[in-house]
CSV table of C-alpha atoms in Angstrom, one decimal:
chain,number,residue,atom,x,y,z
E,102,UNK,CA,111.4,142.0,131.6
E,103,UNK,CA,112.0,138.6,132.9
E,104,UNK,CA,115.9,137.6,133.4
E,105,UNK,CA,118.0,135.3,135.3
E,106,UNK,CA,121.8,135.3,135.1
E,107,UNK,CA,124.1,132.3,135.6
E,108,UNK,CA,128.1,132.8,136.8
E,109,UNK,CA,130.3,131.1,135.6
E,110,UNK,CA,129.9,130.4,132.0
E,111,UNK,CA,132.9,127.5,132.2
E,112,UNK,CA,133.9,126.0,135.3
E,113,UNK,CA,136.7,123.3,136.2
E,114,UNK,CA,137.4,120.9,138.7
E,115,UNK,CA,139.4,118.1,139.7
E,116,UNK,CA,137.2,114.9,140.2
E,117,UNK,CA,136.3,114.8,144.4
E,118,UNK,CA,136.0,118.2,144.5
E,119,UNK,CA,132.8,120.5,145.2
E,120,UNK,CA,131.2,122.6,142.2
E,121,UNK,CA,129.3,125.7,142.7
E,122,UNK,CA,127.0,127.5,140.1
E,123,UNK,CA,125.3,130.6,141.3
E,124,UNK,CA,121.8,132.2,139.2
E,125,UNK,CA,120.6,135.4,140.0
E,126,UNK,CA,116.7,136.2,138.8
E,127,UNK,CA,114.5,139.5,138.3
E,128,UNK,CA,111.1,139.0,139.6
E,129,UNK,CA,110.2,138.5,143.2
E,130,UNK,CA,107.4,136.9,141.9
E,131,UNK,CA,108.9,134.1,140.8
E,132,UNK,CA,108.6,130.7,143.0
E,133,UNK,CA,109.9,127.6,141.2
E,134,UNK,CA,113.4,127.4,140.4
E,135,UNK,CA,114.4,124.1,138.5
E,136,UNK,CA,118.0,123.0,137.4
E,137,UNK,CA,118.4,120.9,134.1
E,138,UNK,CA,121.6,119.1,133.2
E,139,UNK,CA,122.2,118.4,129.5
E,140,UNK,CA,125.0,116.0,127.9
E,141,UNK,CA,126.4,116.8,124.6
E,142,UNK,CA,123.8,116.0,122.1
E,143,UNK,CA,120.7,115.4,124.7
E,144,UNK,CA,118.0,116.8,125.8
E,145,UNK,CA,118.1,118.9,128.8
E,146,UNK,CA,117.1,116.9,132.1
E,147,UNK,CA,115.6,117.8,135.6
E,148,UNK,CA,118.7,117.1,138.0
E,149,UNK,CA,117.0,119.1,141.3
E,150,UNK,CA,114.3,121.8,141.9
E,151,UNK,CA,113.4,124.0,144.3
E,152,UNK,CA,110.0,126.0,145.2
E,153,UNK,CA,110.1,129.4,146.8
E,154,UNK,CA,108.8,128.2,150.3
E,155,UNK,CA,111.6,126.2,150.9
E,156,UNK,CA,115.6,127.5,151.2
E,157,UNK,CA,117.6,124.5,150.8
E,158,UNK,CA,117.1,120.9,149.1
E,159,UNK,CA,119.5,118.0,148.8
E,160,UNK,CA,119.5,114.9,146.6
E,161,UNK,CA,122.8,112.8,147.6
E,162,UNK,CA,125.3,114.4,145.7
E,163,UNK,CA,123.9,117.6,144.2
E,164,UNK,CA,121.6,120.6,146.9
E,165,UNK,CA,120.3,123.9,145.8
E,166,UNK,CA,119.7,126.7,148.3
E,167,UNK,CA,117.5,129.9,147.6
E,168,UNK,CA,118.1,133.3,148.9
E,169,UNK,CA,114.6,134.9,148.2
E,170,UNK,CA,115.5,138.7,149.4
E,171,UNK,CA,118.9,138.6,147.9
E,172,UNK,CA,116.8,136.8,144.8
E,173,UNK,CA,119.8,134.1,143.6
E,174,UNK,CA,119.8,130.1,143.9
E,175,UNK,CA,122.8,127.7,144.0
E,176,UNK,CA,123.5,124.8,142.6
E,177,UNK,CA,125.9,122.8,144.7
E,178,UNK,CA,127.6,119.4,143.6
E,179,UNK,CA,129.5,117.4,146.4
E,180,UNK,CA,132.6,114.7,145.1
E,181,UNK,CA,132.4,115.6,141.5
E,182,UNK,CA,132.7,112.8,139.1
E,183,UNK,CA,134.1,113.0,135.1
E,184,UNK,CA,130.2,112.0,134.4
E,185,UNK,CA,129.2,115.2,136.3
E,186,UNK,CA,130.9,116.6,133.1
E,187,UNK,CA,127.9,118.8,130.7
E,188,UNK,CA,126.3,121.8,130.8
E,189,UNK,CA,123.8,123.1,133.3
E,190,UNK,CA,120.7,125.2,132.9
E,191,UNK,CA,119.1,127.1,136.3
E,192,UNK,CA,115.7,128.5,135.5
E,193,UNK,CA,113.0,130.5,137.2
E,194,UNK,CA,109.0,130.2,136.6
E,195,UNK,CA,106.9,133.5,136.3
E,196,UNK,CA,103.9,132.7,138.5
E,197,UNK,CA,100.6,132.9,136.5
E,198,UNK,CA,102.7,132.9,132.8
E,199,UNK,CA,103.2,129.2,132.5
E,200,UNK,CA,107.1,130.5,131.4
E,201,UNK,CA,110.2,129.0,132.0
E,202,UNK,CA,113.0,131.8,131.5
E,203,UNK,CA,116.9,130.0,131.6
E,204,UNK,CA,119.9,131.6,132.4
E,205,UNK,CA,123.0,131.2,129.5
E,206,UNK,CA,124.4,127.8,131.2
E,207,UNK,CA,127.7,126.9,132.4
E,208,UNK,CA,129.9,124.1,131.3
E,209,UNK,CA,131.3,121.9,133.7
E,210,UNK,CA,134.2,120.2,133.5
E,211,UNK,CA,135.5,117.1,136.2
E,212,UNK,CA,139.3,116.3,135.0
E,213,UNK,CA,139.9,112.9,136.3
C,160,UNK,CA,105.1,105.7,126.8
C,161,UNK,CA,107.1,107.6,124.5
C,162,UNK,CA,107.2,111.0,126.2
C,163,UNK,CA,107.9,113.8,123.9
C,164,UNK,CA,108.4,113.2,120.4
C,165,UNK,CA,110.0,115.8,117.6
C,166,UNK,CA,110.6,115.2,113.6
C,167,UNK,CA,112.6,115.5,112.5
C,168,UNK,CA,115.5,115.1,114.6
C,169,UNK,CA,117.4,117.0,111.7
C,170,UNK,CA,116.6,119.5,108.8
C,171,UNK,CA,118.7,121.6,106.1
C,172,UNK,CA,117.3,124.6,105.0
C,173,UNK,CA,117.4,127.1,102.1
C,174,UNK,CA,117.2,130.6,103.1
C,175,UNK,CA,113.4,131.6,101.8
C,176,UNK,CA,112.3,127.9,102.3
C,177,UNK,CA,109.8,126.9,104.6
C,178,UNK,CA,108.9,123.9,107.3
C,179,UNK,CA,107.0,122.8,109.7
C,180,UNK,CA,108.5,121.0,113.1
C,181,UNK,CA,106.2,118.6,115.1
C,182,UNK,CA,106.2,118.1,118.7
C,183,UNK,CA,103.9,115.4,120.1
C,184,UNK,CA,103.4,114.2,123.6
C,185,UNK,CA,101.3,110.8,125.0
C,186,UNK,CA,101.1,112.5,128.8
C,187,UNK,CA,97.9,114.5,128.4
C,188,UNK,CA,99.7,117.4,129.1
C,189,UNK,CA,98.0,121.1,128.8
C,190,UNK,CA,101.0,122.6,128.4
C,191,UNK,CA,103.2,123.0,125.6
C,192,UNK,CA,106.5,124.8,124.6
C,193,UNK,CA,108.9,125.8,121.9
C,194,UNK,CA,112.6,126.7,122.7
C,195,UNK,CA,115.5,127.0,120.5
C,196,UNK,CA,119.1,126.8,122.0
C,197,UNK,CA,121.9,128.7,120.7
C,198,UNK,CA,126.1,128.6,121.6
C,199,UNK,CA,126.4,130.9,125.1
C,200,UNK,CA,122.6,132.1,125.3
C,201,UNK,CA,121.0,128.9,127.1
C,202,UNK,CA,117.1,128.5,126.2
C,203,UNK,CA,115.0,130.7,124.5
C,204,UNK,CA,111.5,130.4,124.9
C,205,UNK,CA,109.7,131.0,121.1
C,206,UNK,CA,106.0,130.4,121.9
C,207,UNK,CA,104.2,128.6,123.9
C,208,UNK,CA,100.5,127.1,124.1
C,209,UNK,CA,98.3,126.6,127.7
C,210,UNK,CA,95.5,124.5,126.0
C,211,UNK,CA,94.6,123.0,123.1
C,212,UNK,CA,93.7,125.8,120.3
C,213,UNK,CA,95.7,128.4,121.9
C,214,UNK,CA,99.1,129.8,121.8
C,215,UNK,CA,101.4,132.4,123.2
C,216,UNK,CA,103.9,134.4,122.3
C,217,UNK,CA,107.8,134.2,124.3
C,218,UNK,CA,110.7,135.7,124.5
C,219,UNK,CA,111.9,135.2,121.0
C,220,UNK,CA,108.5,134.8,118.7
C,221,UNK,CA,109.5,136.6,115.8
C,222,UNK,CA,110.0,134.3,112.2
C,223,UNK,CA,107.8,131.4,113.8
C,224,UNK,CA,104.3,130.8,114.1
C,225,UNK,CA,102.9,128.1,116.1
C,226,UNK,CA,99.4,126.2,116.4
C,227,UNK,CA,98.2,123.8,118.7
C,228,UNK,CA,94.9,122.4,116.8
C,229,UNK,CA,95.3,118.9,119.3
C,230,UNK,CA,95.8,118.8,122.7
C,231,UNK,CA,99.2,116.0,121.8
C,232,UNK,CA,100.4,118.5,119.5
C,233,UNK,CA,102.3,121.3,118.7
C,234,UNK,CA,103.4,122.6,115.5
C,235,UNK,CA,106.1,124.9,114.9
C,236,UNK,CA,106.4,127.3,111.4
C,237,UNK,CA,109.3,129.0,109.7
C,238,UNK,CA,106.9,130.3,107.1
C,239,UNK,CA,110.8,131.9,105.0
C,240,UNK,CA,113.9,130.7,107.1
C,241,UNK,CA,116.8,132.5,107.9
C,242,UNK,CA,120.7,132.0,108.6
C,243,UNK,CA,119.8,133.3,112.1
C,244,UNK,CA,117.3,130.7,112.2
C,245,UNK,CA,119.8,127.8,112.6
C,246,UNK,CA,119.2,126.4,115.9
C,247,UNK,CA,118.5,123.5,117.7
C,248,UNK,CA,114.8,123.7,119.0
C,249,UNK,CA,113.7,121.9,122.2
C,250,UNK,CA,109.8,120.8,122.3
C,251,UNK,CA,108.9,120.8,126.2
C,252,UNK,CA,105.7,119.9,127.7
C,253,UNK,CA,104.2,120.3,131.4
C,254,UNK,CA,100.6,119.1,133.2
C,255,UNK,CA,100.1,122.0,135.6
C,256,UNK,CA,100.8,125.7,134.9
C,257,UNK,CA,104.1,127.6,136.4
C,258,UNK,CA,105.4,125.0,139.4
C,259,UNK,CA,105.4,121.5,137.4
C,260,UNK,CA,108.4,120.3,135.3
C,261,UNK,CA,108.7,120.7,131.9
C,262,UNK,CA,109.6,117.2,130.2
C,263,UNK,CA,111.4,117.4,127.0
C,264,UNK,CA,112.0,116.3,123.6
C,265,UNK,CA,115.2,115.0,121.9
C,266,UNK,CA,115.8,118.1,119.7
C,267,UNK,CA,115.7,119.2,116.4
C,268,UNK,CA,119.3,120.5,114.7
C,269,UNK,CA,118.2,122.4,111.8
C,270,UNK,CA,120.8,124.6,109.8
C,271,UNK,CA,119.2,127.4,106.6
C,272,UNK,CA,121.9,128.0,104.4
């Protein structure tokens, strides 16, 4: 069935430097890959998303690039800041299912 | 423009009781969703619904049933909850199928003792 897999489950970083969160999906099908970002408490939010015809996307701080034959995205964030600090969802849509399938998220944590 | 709406925002169970979780959204949106997110296993897609009067079943549908009988809203049943039902459920909603973002609510924590 569907799946997409997120590495790393925690991650740390000193505040200025670059984060990098790497999802790897099933389906070759699939062809709209969305990143949410979700403080403690909240409700996940849209930070960036990417569709299949396109490989890379910025939005000042934070890109995503997509590798459709090796079928994995990235989620890139550039001069982390402590308020970068929560836990971050990739996702893939199943064309034609209306579906969203997440991966298992990864904490991030900016140390001032 | 309140977006998506869920009550309530927080619920305490007995095991064997039952309860019914509202999601309601102003943005004519066709599409609805129900998710419930647990420590370490991200978002779990429990059913879903592409139109008014019509639902689907996701990845985790088992213990729920859902029904969509207005196009603003979608109900989610725990007809007997369980422990393992203790969650925080996400209500989502989208306008166009597979490629459009899915908007969601504030959450519902709900804990069956």
């Amino acid at each position: 069935g569907e799946n997409v897999e997120q590495h790393p489950s925690t991650l740390s970083v000193q505040e200025g430097d670059s984060a990098v969160i790497k999802c790897t999906y099933s389906d070759s099908a699939s062809n709209y890959f969305p990143w949410y970002k979700q403080e403690l408490g909240k409700r996940p939010q849209l930070i960036i998303d990417i569709r299949s015809n396109v490989g890379e996307k910025k939005d000042q701080r934070i890109a995503v690039t997509l590798n459709k034959t090796a079928k994995h995205f990235s989620l890139h964030i550039t001069e982390t800041q402590p308020e970068d600090s929560a836990v971050y969802f990739c996702a893939a849509s199943w064309r034609g299912t209306g579906k969203l399938i997440f991966g298992q998220g990864t904490t991030l944590q900016v140390k001032p | 423009n309140a977006g998506v709406t869920q009550t309530p925002k927080f619920r305490v169970l007995k095991t064997g009781q039952s309860m019914t979780l509202l999601c309601a959204q102003d943005m004519n949106h066709e599409y609805m969703y129900w998710y419930r997110q647990d420590p370490g296993m991200g978002l779990r897609l429990i059913h879903y619904s592409v139109g008014e009067g019509t639902t689907a079943k996701g990845e985790v549908p088992d213990g729920y049933n859902v029904s969509r009988l207005k196009k603003q809203n979608f109900l989610l049943g725990l007809e007997s909850a369980a422990p393992s039902q203790t969650s925080v459920y996400f209500c989502a909603s989208s306008y166009i199928q597979d490629t459009d973002t899915q908007y969601f609510g504030p959450g519902t924590r709900l804990t069956v003792l």
